[in-house]
Amino acid sequence: MSEIFQDLPPYIQALIAGIITWLLTALGAAAVFVFKRVNDKILNSMQGFAAGIMIAASFWSLLQPAIDYGEGSAFPWLPAAIGFLLGGFFIRALDLVIPHIHPNTQDKNQYHEGVGTKKLNKNTLLVLAITLHNIPEGLSIGVAFGGIVAGNGQATFLGALGLAIGIGIQNIPEGAALSMPIRAAGASRWKAFNYGQASAIVEPIFATIGAAAVLVITPMLPYALAFAAGAMIFVVVEELIPDSQASNNTDLATLSLMIGFTIMMILDVALG
């Protein structure tokens, strides 16, 4: 089965990997069929764990290969630096356009961003917030698989697979962290589940786009790798870490971040 998967075109590999991460999000969202609400300690530890996974993936799976790709040039760090910053600015631009909400950690009210937030209900805005943050995850999977045949000597099939596995692992608690509050607010189990799983539908879409883009324009690979890393780091610093530290579980959230980072580091080094 693995040999058949390896023989597929990179954009198909990326699509399949993206679908798997989407299904793992659905698995996490299915927690609403067992529990009505999630304990704050569990929620904060899940958010910290997801942050650790994404930080480690951003460096080992994306930034380091982007820098290594430029070895031999006068400024091997330049594509990585440009792509990294562009990734952050890209997510910031989407923040300004896509309607969504962020929890305000000081007064527990909701901080709204984007266009037309008053026209949408709270649950939809929550889903759009997580959907926005799943875009760089999909892109990172796509450029990792696309890089295998686009001339990146550091890219390997197992390395790309390890990245997809790491993102899939952190998608499980992410799905629960979205569906459970929606369920606790009074929505039905099915409605909360559908909201939770729908947030990750962008991952297979953007995974396919990322893989196809680096295959069509091969020289953009280091920029694309760093772009995905910058977008992921923006999400981690803007959303995951502040949310994980919002309650009185800061030490637990920090340790969970370190565990997530370690797991992703092991996956990437072992499989890469």
PDB file of C-alpha atoms in Angstrom, residues 25-125:
ATOM      1  CA  THR A  25     -10.174  16.632  12.856  1.00  0.00           C
ATOM      2  CA  ALA A  26     -13.561  14.945  12.511  1.00  0.00           C
ATOM      3  CA  LEU A  27     -12.390  12.268  14.949  1.00  0.00           C
ATOM      4  CA  GLY A  28     -11.600  14.935  17.517  1.00  0.00           C
ATOM      5  CA  ALA A  29     -14.882  16.720  16.863  1.00  0.00           C
ATOM      6  CA  ALA A  30     -16.695  13.436  17.539  1.00  0.00           C
ATOM      7  CA  ALA A  31     -15.862  13.909  21.232  1.00  0.00           C
ATOM      8  CA  VAL A  32     -19.183  15.763  21.484  1.00  0.00           C
ATOM      9  CA  PHE A  33     -20.953  12.410  21.249  1.00  0.00           C
ATOM     10  CA  VAL A  34     -19.286  11.378  24.514  1.00  0.00           C
ATOM     11  CA  PHE A  35     -18.852  14.625  26.463  1.00  0.00           C
ATOM     12  CA  LYS A  36     -20.916  17.802  26.771  1.00  0.00           C
ATOM     13  CA  ARG A  37     -18.051  20.130  27.672  1.00  0.00           C
ATOM     14  CA  VAL A  38     -14.295  20.020  27.876  1.00  0.00           C
ATOM     15  CA  ASN A  39     -12.392  20.670  31.089  1.00  0.00           C
ATOM     16  CA  ASP A  40     -10.268  23.840  30.994  1.00  0.00           C
ATOM     17  CA  LYS A  41      -7.135  21.912  31.902  1.00  0.00           C
ATOM     18  CA  ILE A  42      -7.693  19.477  29.050  1.00  0.00           C
ATOM     19  CA  LEU A  43      -8.519  22.290  26.621  1.00  0.00           C
ATOM     20  CA  ASN A  44      -5.428  24.326  27.517  1.00  0.00           C
ATOM     21  CA  SER A  45      -3.167  21.289  27.344  1.00  0.00           C
ATOM     22  CA  MET A  46      -4.584  20.398  23.902  1.00  0.00           C
ATOM     23  CA  GLN A  47      -3.968  23.940  22.678  1.00  0.00           C
ATOM     24  CA  GLY A  48      -0.411  23.893  24.011  1.00  0.00           C
ATOM     25  CA  PHE A  49       0.203  20.469  22.475  1.00  0.00           C
ATOM     26  CA  ALA A  50      -1.010  21.691  19.072  1.00  0.00           C
ATOM     27  CA  ALA A  51       1.232  24.758  19.338  1.00  0.00           C
ATOM     28  CA  GLY A  52       4.267  22.578  20.033  1.00  0.00           C
ATOM     29  CA  ILE A  53       3.547  20.360  17.020  1.00  0.00           C
ATOM     30  CA  MET A  54       3.222  23.371  14.720  1.00  0.00           C
ATOM     31  CA  ILE A  55       6.364  25.118  15.980  1.00  0.00           C
ATOM     32  CA  ALA A  56       8.507  22.014  15.478  1.00  0.00           C
ATOM     33  CA  ALA A  57       6.967  21.325  12.054  1.00  0.00           C
ATOM     34  CA  SER A  58       7.587  24.922  11.003  1.00  0.00           C
ATOM     35  CA  PHE A  59      11.319  24.567  11.576  1.00  0.00           C
ATOM     36  CA  TRP A  60      12.294  20.969  10.834  1.00  0.00           C
ATOM     37  CA  SER A  61       9.851  20.281   8.020  1.00  0.00           C
ATOM     38  CA  LEU A  62       9.711  23.703   6.375  1.00  0.00           C
ATOM     39  CA  LEU A  63      12.275  26.355   7.346  1.00  0.00           C
ATOM     40  CA  GLN A  64      15.346  24.146   7.544  1.00  0.00           C
ATOM     41  CA  PRO A  65      14.705  22.539   4.120  1.00  0.00           C
ATOM     42  CA  ALA A  66      14.106  26.025   2.696  1.00  0.00           C
ATOM     43  CA  ILE A  67      17.503  27.190   3.969  1.00  0.00           C
ATOM     44  CA  ASP A  68      19.251  23.988   2.884  1.00  0.00           C
ATOM     45  CA  TYR A  69      17.776  24.403  -0.592  1.00  0.00           C
ATOM     46  CA  GLY A  70      19.764  27.614  -1.026  1.00  0.00           C
ATOM     47  CA  GLU A  71      23.147  26.151  -0.059  1.00  0.00           C
ATOM     48  CA  GLY A  72      25.847  27.263  -2.467  1.00  0.00           C
ATOM     49  CA  SER A  73      24.219  30.624  -3.191  1.00  0.00           C
ATOM     50  CA  ALA A  74      25.540  33.914  -1.842  1.00  0.00           C
ATOM     51  CA  PHE A  75      22.587  34.328   0.527  1.00  0.00           C
ATOM     52  CA  PRO A  76      21.094  30.892   1.284  1.00  0.00           C
ATOM     53  CA  TRP A  77      18.913  32.402   3.990  1.00  0.00           C
ATOM     54  CA  LEU A  78      17.262  35.005   1.735  1.00  0.00           C
ATOM     55  CA  PRO A  79      14.421  32.897   0.216  1.00  0.00           C
ATOM     56  CA  ALA A  80      13.601  31.511   3.666  1.00  0.00           C
ATOM     57  CA  ALA A  81      13.540  34.991   5.209  1.00  0.00           C
ATOM     58  CA  ILE A  82      11.361  36.464   2.451  1.00  0.00           C
ATOM     59  CA  GLY A  83       8.968  33.512   2.364  1.00  0.00           C
ATOM     60  CA  PHE A  84       8.668  33.396   6.163  1.00  0.00           C
ATOM     61  CA  LEU A  85       7.674  37.057   6.436  1.00  0.00           C
ATOM     62  CA  LEU A  86       5.279  36.806   3.485  1.00  0.00           C
ATOM     63  CA  GLY A  87       3.556  33.867   5.177  1.00  0.00           C
ATOM     64  CA  GLY A  88       2.887  35.966   8.274  1.00  0.00           C
ATOM     65  CA  PHE A  89       1.648  38.935   6.244  1.00  0.00           C
ATOM     66  CA  PHE A  90      -0.617  36.593   4.254  1.00  0.00           C
ATOM     67  CA  ILE A  91      -2.404  35.319   7.367  1.00  0.00           C
ATOM     68  CA  ARG A  92      -2.653  38.875   8.693  1.00  0.00           C
ATOM     69  CA  ALA A  93      -4.288  39.936   5.421  1.00  0.00           C
ATOM     70  CA  LEU A  94      -6.781  37.065   5.693  1.00  0.00           C
ATOM     71  CA  ASP A  95      -7.453  38.134   9.291  1.00  0.00           C
ATOM     72  CA  LEU A  96      -8.538  41.521   7.997  1.00  0.00           C
ATOM     73  CA  VAL A  97     -10.874  40.071   5.376  1.00  0.00           C
ATOM     74  CA  ILE A  98     -12.363  36.784   6.640  1.00  0.00           C
ATOM     75  CA  PRO A  99     -14.958  37.323   9.397  1.00  0.00           C
ATOM     76  CA  HIS A 100     -14.080  35.453  12.609  1.00  0.00           C
ATOM     77  CA  ILE A 101     -13.727  35.912  16.346  1.00  0.00           C
ATOM     78  CA  HIS A 102     -10.910  35.567  18.857  1.00  0.00           C
ATOM     79  CA  PRO A 103     -11.459  35.027  22.582  1.00  0.00           C
ATOM     80  CA  ASN A 104     -10.480  38.097  24.576  1.00  0.00           C
ATOM     81  CA  THR A 105      -8.398  36.682  27.406  1.00  0.00           C
ATOM     82  CA  GLN A 106      -8.856  39.744  29.615  1.00  0.00           C
ATOM     83  CA  ASP A 107     -12.613  40.204  29.836  1.00  0.00           C
ATOM     84  CA  LYS A 108     -13.846  36.966  28.205  1.00  0.00           C
ATOM     85  CA  ASN A 109     -15.707  38.908  25.545  1.00  0.00           C
ATOM     86  CA  GLN A 110     -15.230  38.142  21.879  1.00  0.00           C
ATOM     87  CA  TYR A 111     -12.836  40.116  19.716  1.00  0.00           C
ATOM     88  CA  HIS A 112     -14.172  40.306  16.167  1.00  0.00           C
ATOM     89  CA  GLU A 113     -12.047  40.605  13.034  1.00  0.00           C
ATOM     90  CA  GLY A 114     -12.779  40.617   9.332  1.00  0.00           C
ATOM     91  CA  VAL A 115     -15.573  41.961   7.154  1.00  0.00           C
ATOM     92  CA  GLY A 116     -19.240  41.435   7.966  1.00  0.00           C
ATOM     93  CA  THR A 117     -18.863  39.821  11.408  1.00  0.00           C
ATOM     94  CA  LYS A 118     -22.199  41.234  12.596  1.00  0.00           C
ATOM     95  CA  LYS A 119     -24.049  39.287   9.899  1.00  0.00           C
ATOM     96  CA  LEU A 120     -22.864  35.867  11.128  1.00  0.00           C
ATOM     97  CA  ASN A 121     -23.611  33.958  14.314  1.00  0.00           C
ATOM     98  CA  LYS A 122     -20.976  33.117  16.910  1.00  0.00           C
ATOM     99  CA  ASN A 123     -20.607  29.457  15.926  1.00  0.00           C
ATOM    100  CA  THR A 124     -19.962  30.337  12.289  1.00  0.00           C
ATOM    101  CA  LEU A 125     -17.384  32.925  13.309  1.00  0.00           C
TER     102      LEU A 125
END
